[in-house]
């Protein structure tokens, strides 16, 4: 406990966030293969990785082009935007830790709800032996969760810039070690300047994210395609959804708090 602590509520929340971000990176400093993956390795069809890469890439491209409006039918966007405005006004007036924490609380509540939906859907598909056809559903659930998290913090998701940010979040969440640190650096750079990298290509970013997801989910999607026992593979949808949710919430909170810090600094000068 600090006596005569002169840190502002914003500074306290920022320092807490930095600790949580560092903890996320440390937990994923290296990948540990589980026993189930090792046993399944010999049984994986040679072209399954390529098939998964293509399936995820098509799912992202299709949803970004035509599916966002469909996803928006699963939640009340206008209400989420209004709720954000209320929380933002409260935070501006009260300027205390509780009002700042209300953003992350709402985002976590949303994440928990979507996590349950993802788990139920994945297990159901697995029991029926549906693996690859589950990919558009799983991808849609990922984006639904991130879209709602974005709205909780006052951000949109339609522009090229926001899609780039979202794809980075997904890719970072399923990466490890140096790759994760590199992607995390790109996420933070975007938060600072809000600009796309030079020579940025939407298709290339989608393919990179699809490749990262398919590589991580390869064994589980194979297992999910086997009736009944596929429920085990389907349950992993929720495991990876949880990881993506955690990372997305951290980085949207980082973005929001960084924006408040920037606004405060402008008032001082």
Coordinates of C-alpha atoms in Angstrom, one line a residue:
X1 CA 0.0 0.0 0.0
X2 CA 1.4 3.4 -1.0
X3 CA 1.0 6.2 1.5
X4 CA 0.0 9.6 0.0
X5 CA -0.4 7.9 -3.4
X6 CA -0.5 10.8 -5.9
X7 CA -1.2 8.7 -8.9
X8 CA -4.4 9.6 -10.8
X9 CA -7.0 6.9 -11.3
X10 CA -6.0 6.8 -15.0
X11 CA -2.3 6.2 -14.1
X12 CA -3.3 3.4 -11.7
X13 CA -5.5 1.7 -14.4
X14 CA -2.7 2.1 -16.9
X15 CA -0.1 0.5 -14.6
X16 CA -2.5 -2.4 -13.9
X17 CA -3.0 -2.9 -17.6
X18 CA 0.8 -3.0 -18.3
X19 CA 1.1 -5.8 -15.7
X20 CA -1.7 -7.8 -17.3
X21 CA -0.3 -7.3 -20.8
X22 CA 3.2 -8.5 -19.7
X23 CA 1.6 -11.5 -17.9
X24 CA -0.2 -12.4 -21.2
X25 CA 3.1 -12.3 -23.1
X26 CA 5.0 -14.3 -20.5
X27 CA 2.4 -17.1 -20.4
X28 CA 2.8 -17.5 -24.1
X29 CA 6.6 -17.2 -24.3
X30 CA 6.8 -20.7 -25.7
X31 CA 4.4 -23.2 -27.1
X32 CA 4.0 -26.5 -25.3
X33 CA 2.5 -29.3 -27.4
X34 CA -0.1 -31.3 -25.5
X35 CA -0.1 -35.1 -25.5
X36 CA -3.3 -35.3 -27.6
X37 CA -1.7 -33.3 -30.4
X38 CA 1.3 -35.5 -30.4
X39 CA -0.8 -38.6 -30.8
X40 CA -2.9 -37.1 -33.6
X41 CA 0.1 -35.9 -35.6
X42 CA 0.6 -39.1 -37.5
X43 CA -3.0 -39.3 -38.5
X44 CA -3.4 -35.9 -40.0
X45 CA -4.1 -36.0 -43.8
X46 CA -1.2 -34.3 -45.7
X47 CA -3.4 -31.5 -47.2
X48 CA -5.5 -30.7 -44.2
X49 CA -3.4 -27.7 -43.2
X50 CA -3.8 -26.2 -46.7
X51 CA -7.5 -26.9 -46.6
X52 CA -7.8 -25.2 -43.2
X53 CA -5.8 -22.2 -44.4
X54 CA -8.1 -21.7 -47.3
X55 CA -11.3 -22.3 -45.3
X56 CA -10.3 -19.6 -42.7
X57 CA -9.2 -17.2 -45.4
X58 CA -12.5 -17.6 -47.2
X59 CA -14.5 -17.2 -44.0
X60 CA -12.7 -13.9 -43.1
X61 CA -13.1 -12.5 -46.6
X62 CA -16.7 -13.4 -46.9
X63 CA -17.7 -12.0 -43.4
X64 CA -15.7 -8.8 -44.0
X65 CA -17.4 -8.3 -47.4
X66 CA -20.9 -9.5 -46.7
X67 CA -21.3 -10.9 -43.2
X68 CA -20.9 -8.0 -40.8
X69 CA -24.5 -6.9 -41.2
X70 CA -25.6 -10.5 -40.5
X71 CA -23.5 -10.6 -37.3
X72 CA -24.9 -7.3 -36.2
X73 CA -28.3 -8.9 -36.1
X74 CA -27.1 -10.9 -33.1
X75 CA -26.7 -7.9 -30.9
X76 CA -28.1 -4.3 -30.5
X77 CA -25.4 -2.1 -31.9
X78 CA -27.3 1.2 -31.2
X79 CA -27.7 0.2 -27.5
X80 CA -24.1 -0.8 -27.1
X81 CA -23.1 2.6 -28.6
X82 CA -25.5 4.4 -26.2
X83 CA -24.2 2.5 -23.2
X84 CA -20.6 3.5 -24.2
X85 CA -21.6 7.1 -24.3
X86 CA -23.1 6.9 -20.8
X87 CA -20.0 5.3 -19.4
X88 CA -17.8 7.8 -21.2
X89 CA -19.8 10.7 -19.8
X90 CA -19.6 9.2 -16.3
X91 CA -15.8 8.7 -16.6
X92 CA -15.4 12.3 -17.8
X93 CA -17.4 13.6 -14.8
X94 CA -16.3 11.4 -12.0
X95 CA -12.7 10.6 -13.2
X96 CA -12.3 7.8 -10.7
X97 CA -11.1 4.2 -11.0
X98 CA -14.6 2.7 -10.8
X99 CA -15.9 4.6 -13.8
X100 CA -12.8 3.6 -15.8
X101 CA -13.1 -0.1 -14.8
X102 CA -16.7 -0.1 -16.0
X103 CA -15.5 -0.4 -19.6
X104 CA -13.5 -3.6 -19.0
X105 CA -16.3 -5.0 -16.8
X106 CA -18.9 -4.7 -19.6
X107 CA -16.4 -6.1 -22.2
X108 CA -15.7 -9.1 -19.9
X109 CA -19.4 -9.8 -19.5
X110 CA -19.9 -9.8 -23.2
X111 CA -16.9 -12.1 -23.7
X112 CA -18.2 -14.6 -21.1
X113 CA -21.6 -14.7 -22.9
X114 CA -20.0 -15.3 -26.3
X115 CA -17.6 -17.9 -24.8
X116 CA -20.5 -20.0 -23.7
X117 CA -22.1 -19.8 -27.1
X118 CA -18.9 -20.8 -28.8
X119 CA -18.4 -23.8 -26.5
X120 CA -21.9 -25.1 -27.0
X121 CA -21.7 -24.6 -30.8
X122 CA -18.3 -26.3 -31.0
X123 CA -19.3 -29.3 -28.9
X124 CA -22.5 -29.7 -30.8
X125 CA -20.7 -29.7 -34.1
X126 CA -18.1 -32.2 -32.7
X127 CA -20.7 -34.7 -31.6
X128 CA -22.1 -34.7 -35.1
X129 CA -18.6 -35.1 -36.6
X130 CA -18.7 -31.6 -38.2
X131 CA -15.2 -30.2 -38.4
X132 CA -14.4 -28.0 -41.4
X133 CA -18.0 -26.8 -41.9
X134 CA -17.7 -25.4 -38.4
X135 CA -15.0 -22.9 -39.5
X136 CA -17.4 -20.1 -40.8
X137 CA -19.4 -20.4 -37.6
X138 CA -16.3 -20.2 -35.4
X139 CA -14.9 -17.3 -37.4
X140 CA -18.2 -15.5 -37.2
X141 CA -18.3 -16.0 -33.4
X142 CA -14.7 -14.6 -33.1
X143 CA -15.7 -11.5 -35.0
X144 CA -19.0 -11.1 -33.2
X145 CA -17.1 -11.1 -29.9
X146 CA -14.5 -8.6 -31.1
X147 CA -17.1 -6.4 -32.7
X148 CA -19.0 -6.2 -29.4
X149 CA -15.8 -5.6 -27.5
X150 CA -14.9 -2.7 -29.9
X151 CA -18.3 -1.1 -29.3
X152 CA -17.9 -1.4 -25.5
X153 CA -14.8 0.8 -25.8
X154 CA -16.2 3.2 -28.4
X155 CA -14.6 1.9 -31.6
X156 CA -16.0 0.8 -34.9
X157 CA -15.0 -2.1 -37.0
X158 CA -15.9 -1.4 -40.6
X159 CA -12.9 0.5 -42.0
X160 CA -9.7 -1.1 -43.5
X161 CA -7.8 0.2 -40.5
X162 CA -10.1 -1.4 -38.0
X163 CA -10.1 -4.7 -39.9
X164 CA -6.3 -4.7 -39.9
X165 CA -6.4 -4.1 -36.1
X166 CA -8.9 -7.0 -35.6
X167 CA -6.8 -9.4 -37.7
X168 CA -3.7 -8.5 -35.7
X169 CA -5.5 -9.2 -32.5
X170 CA -6.6 -12.6 -33.7
X171 CA -3.2 -13.5 -35.0
X172 CA -1.5 -12.3 -31.9
X173 CA -3.8 -14.3 -29.6
X174 CA -2.9 -17.6 -31.2
X175 CA 0.8 -16.9 -31.5
X176 CA 3.8 -17.5 -29.1
X177 CA 7.2 -16.2 -28.2
X178 CA 9.0 -13.8 -30.6
X179 CA 6.1 -14.0 -33.1
X180 CA 3.6 -12.8 -30.4
X181 CA 6.0 -10.0 -29.3
X182 CA 6.4 -8.9 -32.9
X183 CA 2.6 -8.8 -33.5
X184 CA 2.0 -7.1 -30.1
X185 CA 4.5 -4.4 -31.2
X186 CA 2.5 -3.9 -34.4
X187 CA -0.8 -3.7 -32.4
X188 CA 0.7 -1.0 -30.1
X189 CA 2.1 0.9 -33.1
X190 CA -1.3 1.0 -34.6
X191 CA -2.8 2.2 -31.3
X192 CA -0.2 5.1 -31.4
X193 CA -0.8 6.2 -35.0
X194 CA -3.9 4.6 -36.3
X195 CA -2.4 4.0 -39.7
X196 CA -2.0 1.1 -42.0
X197 CA 1.6 -0.1 -42.7
X198 CA 3.1 0.9 -46.0
X199 CA 2.2 -1.4 -48.9
X200 CA -0.5 -3.0 -46.8
X201 CA -2.6 -5.6 -48.5
X202 CA -5.9 -6.8 -47.1
X203 CA -5.6 -10.3 -48.7
X204 CA -2.1 -10.9 -47.3
X205 CA -3.2 -9.9 -43.8
X206 CA -6.2 -12.2 -44.0
X207 CA -4.0 -15.1 -45.2
X208 CA -1.5 -14.6 -42.4
X209 CA -4.2 -14.6 -39.8
X210 CA -6.0 -17.6 -41.4
X211 CA -2.6 -19.4 -41.4
X212 CA -2.0 -18.7 -37.8
X213 CA -5.4 -19.9 -36.8
X214 CA -5.4 -23.1 -38.9
X215 CA -1.9 -24.0 -37.7
X216 CA -3.0 -23.7 -34.0
X217 CA -6.4 -25.5 -34.6
X218 CA -5.2 -28.2 -37.0
X219 CA -5.3 -31.1 -34.6
X220 CA -8.6 -30.1 -33.0
X221 CA -10.4 -29.5 -36.2
X222 CA -9.3 -32.9 -37.4
X223 CA -10.6 -34.5 -34.2
X224 CA -13.8 -32.5 -34.4
X225 CA -14.6 -34.2 -37.8
X226 CA -14.9 -37.6 -36.1
X227 CA -18.5 -38.2 -34.7
X228 CA -19.0 -38.3 -30.9
X229 CA -15.2 -38.0 -29.9
X230 CA -15.2 -34.8 -32.0
X231 CA -16.9 -33.2 -29.0
X232 CA -13.4 -33.0 -27.5
X233 CA -12.1 -31.1 -30.5
X234 CA -15.2 -28.9 -30.6
X235 CA -14.7 -27.9 -27.0
X236 CA -11.4 -26.3 -28.0
X237 CA -13.4 -23.7 -29.9
X238 CA -14.1 -22.2 -26.4
X239 CA -10.5 -22.5 -25.3
X240 CA -9.2 -20.5 -28.3
X241 CA -12.1 -18.1 -28.1
X242 CA -11.2 -17.4 -24.5
X243 CA -7.6 -16.6 -25.5
X244 CA -8.7 -14.3 -28.3
X245 CA -11.2 -12.6 -26.1
X246 CA -8.6 -12.0 -23.4
X247 CA -6.1 -10.5 -25.8
X248 CA -8.7 -8.4 -27.6
X249 CA -10.0 -6.9 -24.3
X250 CA -6.5 -6.1 -23.2
X251 CA -5.6 -4.2 -26.4
X252 CA -8.9 -2.4 -26.7
X253 CA -8.5 -1.3 -23.1
X254 CA -4.9 -0.3 -23.9
X255 CA -6.3 1.8 -26.8
X256 CA -9.0 3.4 -24.8
X257 CA -6.7 4.3 -21.9
X258 CA -4.0 5.6 -24.2
X259 CA -6.6 7.8 -25.8
X260 CA -7.6 9.2 -22.4
X261 CA -3.9 9.8 -21.6
X262 CA -3.4 11.7 -24.8
X263 CA -6.5 13.8 -24.2
X264 CA -5.3 14.6 -20.6
X265 CA -1.9 15.6 -21.9
X266 CA -3.4 18.0 -24.4
X267 CA -5.3 19.7 -21.6
X268 CA -2.1 20.3 -19.7
X269 CA -0.3 22.1 -22.5

